[in-house]
PDB file of C-alpha atoms in Angstrom:
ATOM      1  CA  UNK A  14      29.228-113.523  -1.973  1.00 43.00           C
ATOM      2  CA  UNK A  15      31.331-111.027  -3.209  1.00 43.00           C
ATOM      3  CA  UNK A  16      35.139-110.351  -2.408  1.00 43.00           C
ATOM      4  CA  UNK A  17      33.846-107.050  -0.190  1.00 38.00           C
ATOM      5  CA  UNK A  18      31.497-109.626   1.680  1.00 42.00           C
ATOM      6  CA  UNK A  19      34.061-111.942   1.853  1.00 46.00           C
ATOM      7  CA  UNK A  20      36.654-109.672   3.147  1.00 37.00           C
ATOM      8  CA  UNK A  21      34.262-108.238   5.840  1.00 40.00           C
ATOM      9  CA  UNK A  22      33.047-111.697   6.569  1.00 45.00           C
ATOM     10  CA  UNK A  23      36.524-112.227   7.394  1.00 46.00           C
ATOM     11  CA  UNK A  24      37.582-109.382   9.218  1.00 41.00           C
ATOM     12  CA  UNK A  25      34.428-110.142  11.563  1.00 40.00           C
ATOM     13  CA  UNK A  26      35.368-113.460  11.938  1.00 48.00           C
ATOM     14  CA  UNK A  27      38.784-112.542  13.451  1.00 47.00           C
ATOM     15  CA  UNK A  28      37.845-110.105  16.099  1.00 51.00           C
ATOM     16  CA  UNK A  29      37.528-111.926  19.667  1.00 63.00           C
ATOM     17  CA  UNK A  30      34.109-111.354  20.249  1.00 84.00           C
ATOM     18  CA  UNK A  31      30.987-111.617  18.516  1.00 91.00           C
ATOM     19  CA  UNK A  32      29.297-108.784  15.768  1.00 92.00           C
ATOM     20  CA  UNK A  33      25.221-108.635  15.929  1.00 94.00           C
ATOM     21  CA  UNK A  34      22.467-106.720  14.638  1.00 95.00           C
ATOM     22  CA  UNK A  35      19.147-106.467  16.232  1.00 96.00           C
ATOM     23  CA  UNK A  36      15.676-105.616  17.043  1.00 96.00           C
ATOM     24  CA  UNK A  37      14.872-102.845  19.961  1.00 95.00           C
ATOM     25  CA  UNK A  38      12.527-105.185  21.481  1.00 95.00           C
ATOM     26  CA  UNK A  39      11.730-106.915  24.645  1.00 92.00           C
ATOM     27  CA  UNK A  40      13.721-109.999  23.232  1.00 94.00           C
ATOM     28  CA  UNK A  41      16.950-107.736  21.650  1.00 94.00           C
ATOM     29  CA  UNK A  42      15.793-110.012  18.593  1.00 97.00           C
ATOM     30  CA  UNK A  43      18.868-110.985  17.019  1.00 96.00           C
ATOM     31  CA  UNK A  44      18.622-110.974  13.347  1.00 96.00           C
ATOM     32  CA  UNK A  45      22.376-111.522  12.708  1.00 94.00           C
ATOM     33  CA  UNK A  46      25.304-112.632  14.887  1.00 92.00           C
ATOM     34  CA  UNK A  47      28.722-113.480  14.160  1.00 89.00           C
ATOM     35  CA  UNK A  48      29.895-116.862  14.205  1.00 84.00           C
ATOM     36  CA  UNK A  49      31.681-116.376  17.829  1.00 90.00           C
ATOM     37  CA  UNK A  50      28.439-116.909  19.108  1.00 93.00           C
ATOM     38  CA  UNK A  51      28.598-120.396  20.564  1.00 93.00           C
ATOM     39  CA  UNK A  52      32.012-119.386  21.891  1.00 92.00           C
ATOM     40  CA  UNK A  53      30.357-116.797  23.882  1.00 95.00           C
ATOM     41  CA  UNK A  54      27.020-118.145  24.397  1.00 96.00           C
ATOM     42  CA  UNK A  55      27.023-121.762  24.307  1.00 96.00           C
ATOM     43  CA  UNK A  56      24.460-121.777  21.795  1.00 96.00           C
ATOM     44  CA  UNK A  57      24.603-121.800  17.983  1.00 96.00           C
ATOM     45  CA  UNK A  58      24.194-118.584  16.066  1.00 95.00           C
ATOM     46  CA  UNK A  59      20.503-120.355  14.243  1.00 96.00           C
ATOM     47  CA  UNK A  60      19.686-121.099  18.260  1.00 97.00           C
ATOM     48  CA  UNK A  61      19.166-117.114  18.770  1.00 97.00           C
ATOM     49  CA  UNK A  62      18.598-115.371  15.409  1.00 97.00           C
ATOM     50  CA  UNK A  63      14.968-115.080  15.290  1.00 97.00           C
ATOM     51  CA  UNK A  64      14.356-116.183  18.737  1.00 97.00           C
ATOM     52  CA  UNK A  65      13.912-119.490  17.382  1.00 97.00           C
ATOM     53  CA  UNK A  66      15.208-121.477  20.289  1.00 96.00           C
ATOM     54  CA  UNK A  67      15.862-118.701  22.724  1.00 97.00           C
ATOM     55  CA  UNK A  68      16.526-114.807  23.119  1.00 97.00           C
ATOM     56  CA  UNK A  69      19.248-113.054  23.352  1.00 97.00           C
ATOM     57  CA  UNK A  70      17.669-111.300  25.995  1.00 96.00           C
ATOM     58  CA  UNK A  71      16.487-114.207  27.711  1.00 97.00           C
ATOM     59  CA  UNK A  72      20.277-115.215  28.519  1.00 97.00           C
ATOM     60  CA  UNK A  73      20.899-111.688  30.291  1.00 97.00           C
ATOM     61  CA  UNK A  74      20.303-112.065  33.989  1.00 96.00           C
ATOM     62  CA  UNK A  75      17.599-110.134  35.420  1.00 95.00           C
ATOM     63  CA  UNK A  76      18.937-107.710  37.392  1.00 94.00           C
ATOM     64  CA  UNK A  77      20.695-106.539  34.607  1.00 94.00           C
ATOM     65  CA  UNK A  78      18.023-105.923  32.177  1.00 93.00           C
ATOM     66  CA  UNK A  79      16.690-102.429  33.325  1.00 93.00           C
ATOM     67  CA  UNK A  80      20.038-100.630  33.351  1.00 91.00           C
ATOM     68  CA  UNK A  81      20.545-101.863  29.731  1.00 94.00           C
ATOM     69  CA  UNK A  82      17.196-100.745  28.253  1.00 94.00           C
ATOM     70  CA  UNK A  83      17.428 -97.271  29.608  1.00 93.00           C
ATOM     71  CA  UNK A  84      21.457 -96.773  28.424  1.00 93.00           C
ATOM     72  CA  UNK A  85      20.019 -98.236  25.022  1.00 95.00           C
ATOM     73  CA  UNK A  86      17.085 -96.110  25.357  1.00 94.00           C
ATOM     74  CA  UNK A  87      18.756 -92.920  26.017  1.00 94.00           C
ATOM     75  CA  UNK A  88      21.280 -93.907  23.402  1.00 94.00           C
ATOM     76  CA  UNK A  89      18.480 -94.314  20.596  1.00 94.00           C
ATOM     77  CA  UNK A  90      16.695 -91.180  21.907  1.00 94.00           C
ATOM     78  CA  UNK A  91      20.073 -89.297  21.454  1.00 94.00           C
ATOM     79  CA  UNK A  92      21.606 -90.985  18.579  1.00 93.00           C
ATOM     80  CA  UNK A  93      24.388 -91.712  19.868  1.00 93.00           C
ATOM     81  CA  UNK A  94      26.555 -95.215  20.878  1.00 93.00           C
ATOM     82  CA  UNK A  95      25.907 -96.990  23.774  1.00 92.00           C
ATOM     83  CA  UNK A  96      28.070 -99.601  26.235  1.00 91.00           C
ATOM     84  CA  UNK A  97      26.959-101.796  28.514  1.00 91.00           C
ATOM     85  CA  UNK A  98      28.817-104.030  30.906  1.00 91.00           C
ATOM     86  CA  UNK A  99      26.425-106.981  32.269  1.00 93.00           C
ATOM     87  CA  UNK A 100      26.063-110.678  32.788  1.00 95.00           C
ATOM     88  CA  UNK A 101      24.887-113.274  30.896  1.00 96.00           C
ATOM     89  CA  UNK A 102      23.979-117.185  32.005  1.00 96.00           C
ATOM     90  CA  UNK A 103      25.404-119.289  29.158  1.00 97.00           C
ATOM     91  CA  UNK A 104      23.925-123.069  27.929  1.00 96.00           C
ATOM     92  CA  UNK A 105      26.248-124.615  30.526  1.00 95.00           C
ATOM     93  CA  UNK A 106      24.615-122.282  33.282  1.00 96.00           C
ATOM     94  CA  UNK A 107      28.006-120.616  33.398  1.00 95.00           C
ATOM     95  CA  UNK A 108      28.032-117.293  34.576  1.00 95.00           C
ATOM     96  CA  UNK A 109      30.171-114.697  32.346  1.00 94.00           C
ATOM     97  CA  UNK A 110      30.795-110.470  31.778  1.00 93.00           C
ATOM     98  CA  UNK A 111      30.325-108.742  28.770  1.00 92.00           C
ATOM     99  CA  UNK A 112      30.693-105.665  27.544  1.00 91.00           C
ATOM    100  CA  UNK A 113      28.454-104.576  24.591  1.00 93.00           C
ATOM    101  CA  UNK A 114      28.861-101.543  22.835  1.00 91.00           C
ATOM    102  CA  UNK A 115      27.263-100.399  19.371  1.00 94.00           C
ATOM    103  CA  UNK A 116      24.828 -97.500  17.871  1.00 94.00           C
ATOM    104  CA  UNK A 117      21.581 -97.137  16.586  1.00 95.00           C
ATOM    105  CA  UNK A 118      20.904 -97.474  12.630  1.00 95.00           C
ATOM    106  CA  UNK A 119      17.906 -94.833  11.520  1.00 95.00           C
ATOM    107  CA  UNK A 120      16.480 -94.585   7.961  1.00 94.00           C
ATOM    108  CA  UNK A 121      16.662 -91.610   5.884  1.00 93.00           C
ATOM    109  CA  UNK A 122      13.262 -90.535   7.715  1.00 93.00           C
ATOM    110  CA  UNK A 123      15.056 -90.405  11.417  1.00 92.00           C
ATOM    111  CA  UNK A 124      13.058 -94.043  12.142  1.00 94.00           C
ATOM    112  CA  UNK A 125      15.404 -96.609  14.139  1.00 96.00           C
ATOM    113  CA  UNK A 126      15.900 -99.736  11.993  1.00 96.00           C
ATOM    114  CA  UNK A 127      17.761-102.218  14.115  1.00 95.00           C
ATOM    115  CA  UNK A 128      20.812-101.929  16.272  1.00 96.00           C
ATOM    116  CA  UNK A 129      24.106-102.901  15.396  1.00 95.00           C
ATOM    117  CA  UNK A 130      27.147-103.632  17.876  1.00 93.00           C
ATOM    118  CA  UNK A 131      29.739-105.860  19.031  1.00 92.00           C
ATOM    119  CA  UNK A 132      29.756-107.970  22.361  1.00 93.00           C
ATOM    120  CA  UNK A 133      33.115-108.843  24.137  1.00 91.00           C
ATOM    121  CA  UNK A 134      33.603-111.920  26.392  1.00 90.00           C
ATOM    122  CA  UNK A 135      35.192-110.135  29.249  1.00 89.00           C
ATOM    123  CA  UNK A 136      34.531-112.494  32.301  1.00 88.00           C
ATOM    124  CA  UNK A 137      38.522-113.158  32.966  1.00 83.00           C
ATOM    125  CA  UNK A 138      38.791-109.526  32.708  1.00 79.00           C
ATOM    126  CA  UNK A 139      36.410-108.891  35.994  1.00 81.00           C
ATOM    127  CA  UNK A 140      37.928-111.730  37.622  1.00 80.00           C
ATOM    128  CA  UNK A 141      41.603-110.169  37.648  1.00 68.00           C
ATOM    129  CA  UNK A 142      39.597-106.793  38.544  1.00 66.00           C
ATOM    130  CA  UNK A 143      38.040-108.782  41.603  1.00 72.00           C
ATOM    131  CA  UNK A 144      41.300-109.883  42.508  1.00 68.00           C
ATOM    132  CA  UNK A 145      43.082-106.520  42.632  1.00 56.00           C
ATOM    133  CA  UNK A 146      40.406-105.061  44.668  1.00 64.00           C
ATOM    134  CA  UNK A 147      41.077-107.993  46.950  1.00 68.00           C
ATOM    135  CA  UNK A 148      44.193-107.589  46.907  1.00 61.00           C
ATOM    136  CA  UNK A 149      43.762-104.037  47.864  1.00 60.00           C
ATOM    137  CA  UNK A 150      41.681-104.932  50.716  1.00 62.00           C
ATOM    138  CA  UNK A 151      44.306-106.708  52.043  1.00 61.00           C
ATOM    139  CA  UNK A 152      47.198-104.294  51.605  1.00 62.00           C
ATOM    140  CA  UNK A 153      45.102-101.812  53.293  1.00 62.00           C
ATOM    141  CA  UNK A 154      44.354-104.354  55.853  1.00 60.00           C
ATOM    142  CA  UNK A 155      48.360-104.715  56.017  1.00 59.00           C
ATOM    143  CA  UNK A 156      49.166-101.216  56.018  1.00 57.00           C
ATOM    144  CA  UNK A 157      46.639-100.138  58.798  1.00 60.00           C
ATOM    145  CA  UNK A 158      48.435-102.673  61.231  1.00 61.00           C
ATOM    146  CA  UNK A 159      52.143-101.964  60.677  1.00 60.00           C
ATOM    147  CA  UNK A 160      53.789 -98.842  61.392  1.00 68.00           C
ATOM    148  CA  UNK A 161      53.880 -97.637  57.747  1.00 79.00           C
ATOM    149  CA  UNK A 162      52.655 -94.670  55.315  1.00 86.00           C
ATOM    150  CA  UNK A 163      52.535 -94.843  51.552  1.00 87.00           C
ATOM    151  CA  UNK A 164      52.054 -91.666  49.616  1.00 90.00           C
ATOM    152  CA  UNK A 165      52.155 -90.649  45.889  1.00 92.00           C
ATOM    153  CA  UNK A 166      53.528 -87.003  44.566  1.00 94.00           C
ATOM    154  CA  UNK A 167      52.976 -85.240  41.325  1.00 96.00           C
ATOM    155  CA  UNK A 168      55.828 -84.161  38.756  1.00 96.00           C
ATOM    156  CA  UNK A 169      55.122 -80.938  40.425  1.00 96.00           C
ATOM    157  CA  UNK A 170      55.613 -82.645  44.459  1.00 96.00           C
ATOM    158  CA  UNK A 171      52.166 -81.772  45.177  1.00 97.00           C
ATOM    159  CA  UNK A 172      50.723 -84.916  47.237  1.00 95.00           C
ATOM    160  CA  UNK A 173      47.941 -87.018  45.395  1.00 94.00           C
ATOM    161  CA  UNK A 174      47.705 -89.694  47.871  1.00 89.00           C
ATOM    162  CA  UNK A 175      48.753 -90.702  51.184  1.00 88.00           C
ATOM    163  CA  UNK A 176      47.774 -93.525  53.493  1.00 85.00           C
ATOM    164  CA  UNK A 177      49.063 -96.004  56.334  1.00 83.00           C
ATOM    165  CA  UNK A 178      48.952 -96.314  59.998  1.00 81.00           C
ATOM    166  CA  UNK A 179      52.219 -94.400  60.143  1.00 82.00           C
ATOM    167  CA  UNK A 180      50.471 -90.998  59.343  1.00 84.00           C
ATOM    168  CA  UNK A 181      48.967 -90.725  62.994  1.00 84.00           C
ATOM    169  CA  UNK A 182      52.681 -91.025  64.038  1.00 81.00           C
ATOM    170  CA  UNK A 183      52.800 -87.403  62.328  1.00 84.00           C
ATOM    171  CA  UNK A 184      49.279 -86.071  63.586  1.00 86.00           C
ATOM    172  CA  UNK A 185      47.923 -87.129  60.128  1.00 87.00           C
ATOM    173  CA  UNK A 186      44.605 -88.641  58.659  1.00 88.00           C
ATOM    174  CA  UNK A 187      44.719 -90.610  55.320  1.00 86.00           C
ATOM    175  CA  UNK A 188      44.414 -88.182  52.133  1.00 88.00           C
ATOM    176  CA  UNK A 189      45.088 -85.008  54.458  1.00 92.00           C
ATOM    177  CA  UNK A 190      48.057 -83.712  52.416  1.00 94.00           C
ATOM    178  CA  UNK A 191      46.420 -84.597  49.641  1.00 94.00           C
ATOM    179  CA  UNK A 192      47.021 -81.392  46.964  1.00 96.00           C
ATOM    180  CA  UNK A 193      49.425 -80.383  49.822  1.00 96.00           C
ATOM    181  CA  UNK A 194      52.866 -79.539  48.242  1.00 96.00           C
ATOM    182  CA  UNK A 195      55.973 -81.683  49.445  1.00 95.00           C
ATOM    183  CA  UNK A 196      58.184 -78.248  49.821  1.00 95.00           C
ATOM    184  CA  UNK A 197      54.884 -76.834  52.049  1.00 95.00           C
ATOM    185  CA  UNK A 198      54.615 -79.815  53.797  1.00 93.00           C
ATOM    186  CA  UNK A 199      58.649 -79.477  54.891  1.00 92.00           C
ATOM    187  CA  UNK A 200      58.351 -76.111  55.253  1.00 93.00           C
ATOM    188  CA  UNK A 201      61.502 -76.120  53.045  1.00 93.00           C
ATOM    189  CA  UNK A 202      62.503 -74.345  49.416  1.00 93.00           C
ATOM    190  CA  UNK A 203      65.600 -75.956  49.156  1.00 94.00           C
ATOM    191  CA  UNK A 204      65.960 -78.288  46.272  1.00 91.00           C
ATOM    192  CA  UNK A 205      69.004 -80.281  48.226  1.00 93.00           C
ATOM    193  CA  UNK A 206      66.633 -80.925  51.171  1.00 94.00           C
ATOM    194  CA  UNK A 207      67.046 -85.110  51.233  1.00 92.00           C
ATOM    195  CA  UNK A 208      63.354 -85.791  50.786  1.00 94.00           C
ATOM    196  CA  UNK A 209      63.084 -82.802  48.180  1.00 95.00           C
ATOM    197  CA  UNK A 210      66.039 -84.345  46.029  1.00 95.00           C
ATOM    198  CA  UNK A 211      65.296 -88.046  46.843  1.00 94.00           C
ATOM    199  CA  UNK A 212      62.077 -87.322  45.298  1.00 96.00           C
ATOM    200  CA  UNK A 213      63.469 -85.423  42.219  1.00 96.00           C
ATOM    201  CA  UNK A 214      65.878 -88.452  41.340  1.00 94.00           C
ATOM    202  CA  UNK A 215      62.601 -90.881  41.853  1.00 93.00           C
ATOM    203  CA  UNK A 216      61.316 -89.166  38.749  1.00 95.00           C
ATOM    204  CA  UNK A 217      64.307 -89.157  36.488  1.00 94.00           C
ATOM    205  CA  UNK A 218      63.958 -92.679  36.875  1.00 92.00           C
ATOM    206  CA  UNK A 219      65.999 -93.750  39.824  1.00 91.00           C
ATOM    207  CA  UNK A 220      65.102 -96.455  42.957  1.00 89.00           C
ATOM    208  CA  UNK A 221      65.967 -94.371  46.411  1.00 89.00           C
ATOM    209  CA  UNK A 222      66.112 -95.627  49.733  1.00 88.00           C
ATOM    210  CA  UNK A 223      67.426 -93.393  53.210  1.00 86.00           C
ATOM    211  CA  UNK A 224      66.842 -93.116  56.685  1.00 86.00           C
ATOM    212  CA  UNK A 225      65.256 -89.826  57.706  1.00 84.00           C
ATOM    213  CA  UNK A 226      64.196 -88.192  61.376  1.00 86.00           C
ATOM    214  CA  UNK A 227      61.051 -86.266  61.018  1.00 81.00           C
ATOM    215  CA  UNK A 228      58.720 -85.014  63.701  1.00 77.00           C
ATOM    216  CA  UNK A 229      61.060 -87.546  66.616  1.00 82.00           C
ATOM    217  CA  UNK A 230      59.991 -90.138  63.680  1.00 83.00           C
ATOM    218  CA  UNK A 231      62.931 -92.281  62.540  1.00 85.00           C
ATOM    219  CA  UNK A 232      61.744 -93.112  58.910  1.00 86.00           C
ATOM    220  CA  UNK A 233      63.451 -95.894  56.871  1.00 87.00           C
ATOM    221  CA  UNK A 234      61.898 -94.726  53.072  1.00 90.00           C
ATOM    222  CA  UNK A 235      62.220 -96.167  49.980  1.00 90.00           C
ATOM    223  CA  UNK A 236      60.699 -94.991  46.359  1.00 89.00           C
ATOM    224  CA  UNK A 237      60.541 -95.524  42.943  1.00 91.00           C
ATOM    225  CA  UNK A 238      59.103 -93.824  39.775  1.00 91.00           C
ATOM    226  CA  UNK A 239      55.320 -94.023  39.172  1.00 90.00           C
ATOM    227  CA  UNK A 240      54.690 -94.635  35.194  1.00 87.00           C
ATOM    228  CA  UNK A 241      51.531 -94.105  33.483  1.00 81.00           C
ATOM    229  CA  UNK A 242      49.898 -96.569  30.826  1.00 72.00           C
ATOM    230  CA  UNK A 243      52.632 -95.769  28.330  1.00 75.00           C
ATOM    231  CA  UNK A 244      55.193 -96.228  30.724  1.00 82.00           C
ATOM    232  CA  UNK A 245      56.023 -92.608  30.907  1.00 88.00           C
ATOM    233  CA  UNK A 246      56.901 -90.977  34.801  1.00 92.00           C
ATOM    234  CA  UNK A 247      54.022 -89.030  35.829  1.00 93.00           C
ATOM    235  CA  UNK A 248      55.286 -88.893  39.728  1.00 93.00           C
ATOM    236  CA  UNK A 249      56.819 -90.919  42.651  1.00 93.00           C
ATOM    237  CA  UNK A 250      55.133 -93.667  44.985  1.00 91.00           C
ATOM    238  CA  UNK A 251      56.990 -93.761  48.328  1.00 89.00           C
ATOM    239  CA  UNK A 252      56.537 -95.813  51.792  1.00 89.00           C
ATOM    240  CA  UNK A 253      58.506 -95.509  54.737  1.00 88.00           C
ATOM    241  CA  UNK A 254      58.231 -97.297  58.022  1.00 84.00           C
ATOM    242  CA  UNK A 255      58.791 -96.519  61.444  1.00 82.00           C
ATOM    243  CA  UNK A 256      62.090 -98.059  62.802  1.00 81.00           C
ATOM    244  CA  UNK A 257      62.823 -95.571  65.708  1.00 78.00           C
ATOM    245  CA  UNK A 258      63.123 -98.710  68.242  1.00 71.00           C
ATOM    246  CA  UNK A 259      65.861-100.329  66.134  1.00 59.00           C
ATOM    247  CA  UNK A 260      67.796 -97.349  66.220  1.00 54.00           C
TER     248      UNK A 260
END
């Protein structure tokens, strides 16, 4: 092997998931796949290559396999990468996600040789996914039985969310201000206006909390800076609650 084999070898090695190349056939006949394999599969990398114990393809689960030819189908068609997120049963009959993404490799002719890509092991992934949008159920579950609204703003004030049982308090729907500006909705230009500047401090970076009457409404609100990915303030996230009988 030489030291550009080896060092490729290597570097495939040490990415967490598994490299392949392989047939566009019924069987996605594997005719290379990185040693990650059993890790992933539950079966050694000789087990698949060649189909000589079983198929790749034979380890996807039905439903999924119709979706995947036709993305990988377009994808050829086009020549262009593909990604697919599906599920696979492993040896031990365990269940897990993956997301495969890679690109066709033609001949000088235009002919499709094989496919090359990478597969990802993203099962945990999905499950913390599932969990959010539990978790999501149930805050909206939560938030439709207390007296309570939760909204999001813009850099710019303008509304991008809103939600709760506390907007029919104000004659509101969920997402019915949404694109609304927060100076519109007030009816107010003035920067000093406690919601208007409570909002503006949110996005330098500050925590605010304050008791505000709107509408007959007393409002006990609290809000805090909404980051981005990168951790950099792209608006405010605010929820106030009714506490007009504790007044």
């Amino acid at each position: 092997m030489s030291d550009l084999e080896q060092y490729t070898s290597s570097i495939i090695s040490s990415l967490p998931g598994m490299a392949y190349r392989c047939l566009f056939d019924k069987n996605g006949t594997m005719k290379f796949l990185s040693k990650q394999c059993k890790e992933i599969t539950g079966f050694e990398t000789s087990d698949i290559v060649d189909n000589k114990k079983i198929a790749y393809n034979d380890l996807i689960l039905p439903e999924d396999h119709l979706k995947i030819w036709k993305n990988v189908q377009d994808s050829v068609q086009n020549k262009d990468f593909f990604e697919n997120v599906y599920r696979i049963k492993t040896k031990n009959n365990e269940i897990k996600w993956i997301w495969d993404r890679g690109k066709g490799i033609f001949n000088s002719q235009g002919e499709l040789l094989f496919l090359e890509g990478f597969i990802e092991d993203i099962t945990q992934m999905k499950k913390i996914e599932d969990e959010l949008r539990r978790s999501e159920g149930r805050n909206s579950i939560l938030l439709e039985k207390i007296p309570a609204t939760v909204w999001t703003v813009d850099k710019d004030l303008v509304y991008t969310s809103s939600t709760g049982s506390g907007l029919s308090l104000l004659g509101l729907k969920n997402d019915e201000v949404k694109g609304v500006s927060l100076y519109d909705f007030l009816d107010t230009d003035d920067p000093d206006h406690i919601v208007i500047s409570s909002h503006l401090k949110a996005l330098k970076g500050h925590s605010v909390s304050y008791v505000f009457e709107f509408n007959g409404v007393h409002w006990k609100t609290h809000m805090e800076p909404l980051p981005d990915m990168e951790g950099s303030i792209v608006g405010v996230i605010g929820v106030a609650h009714d506490i007009t009988d504790i007044k």
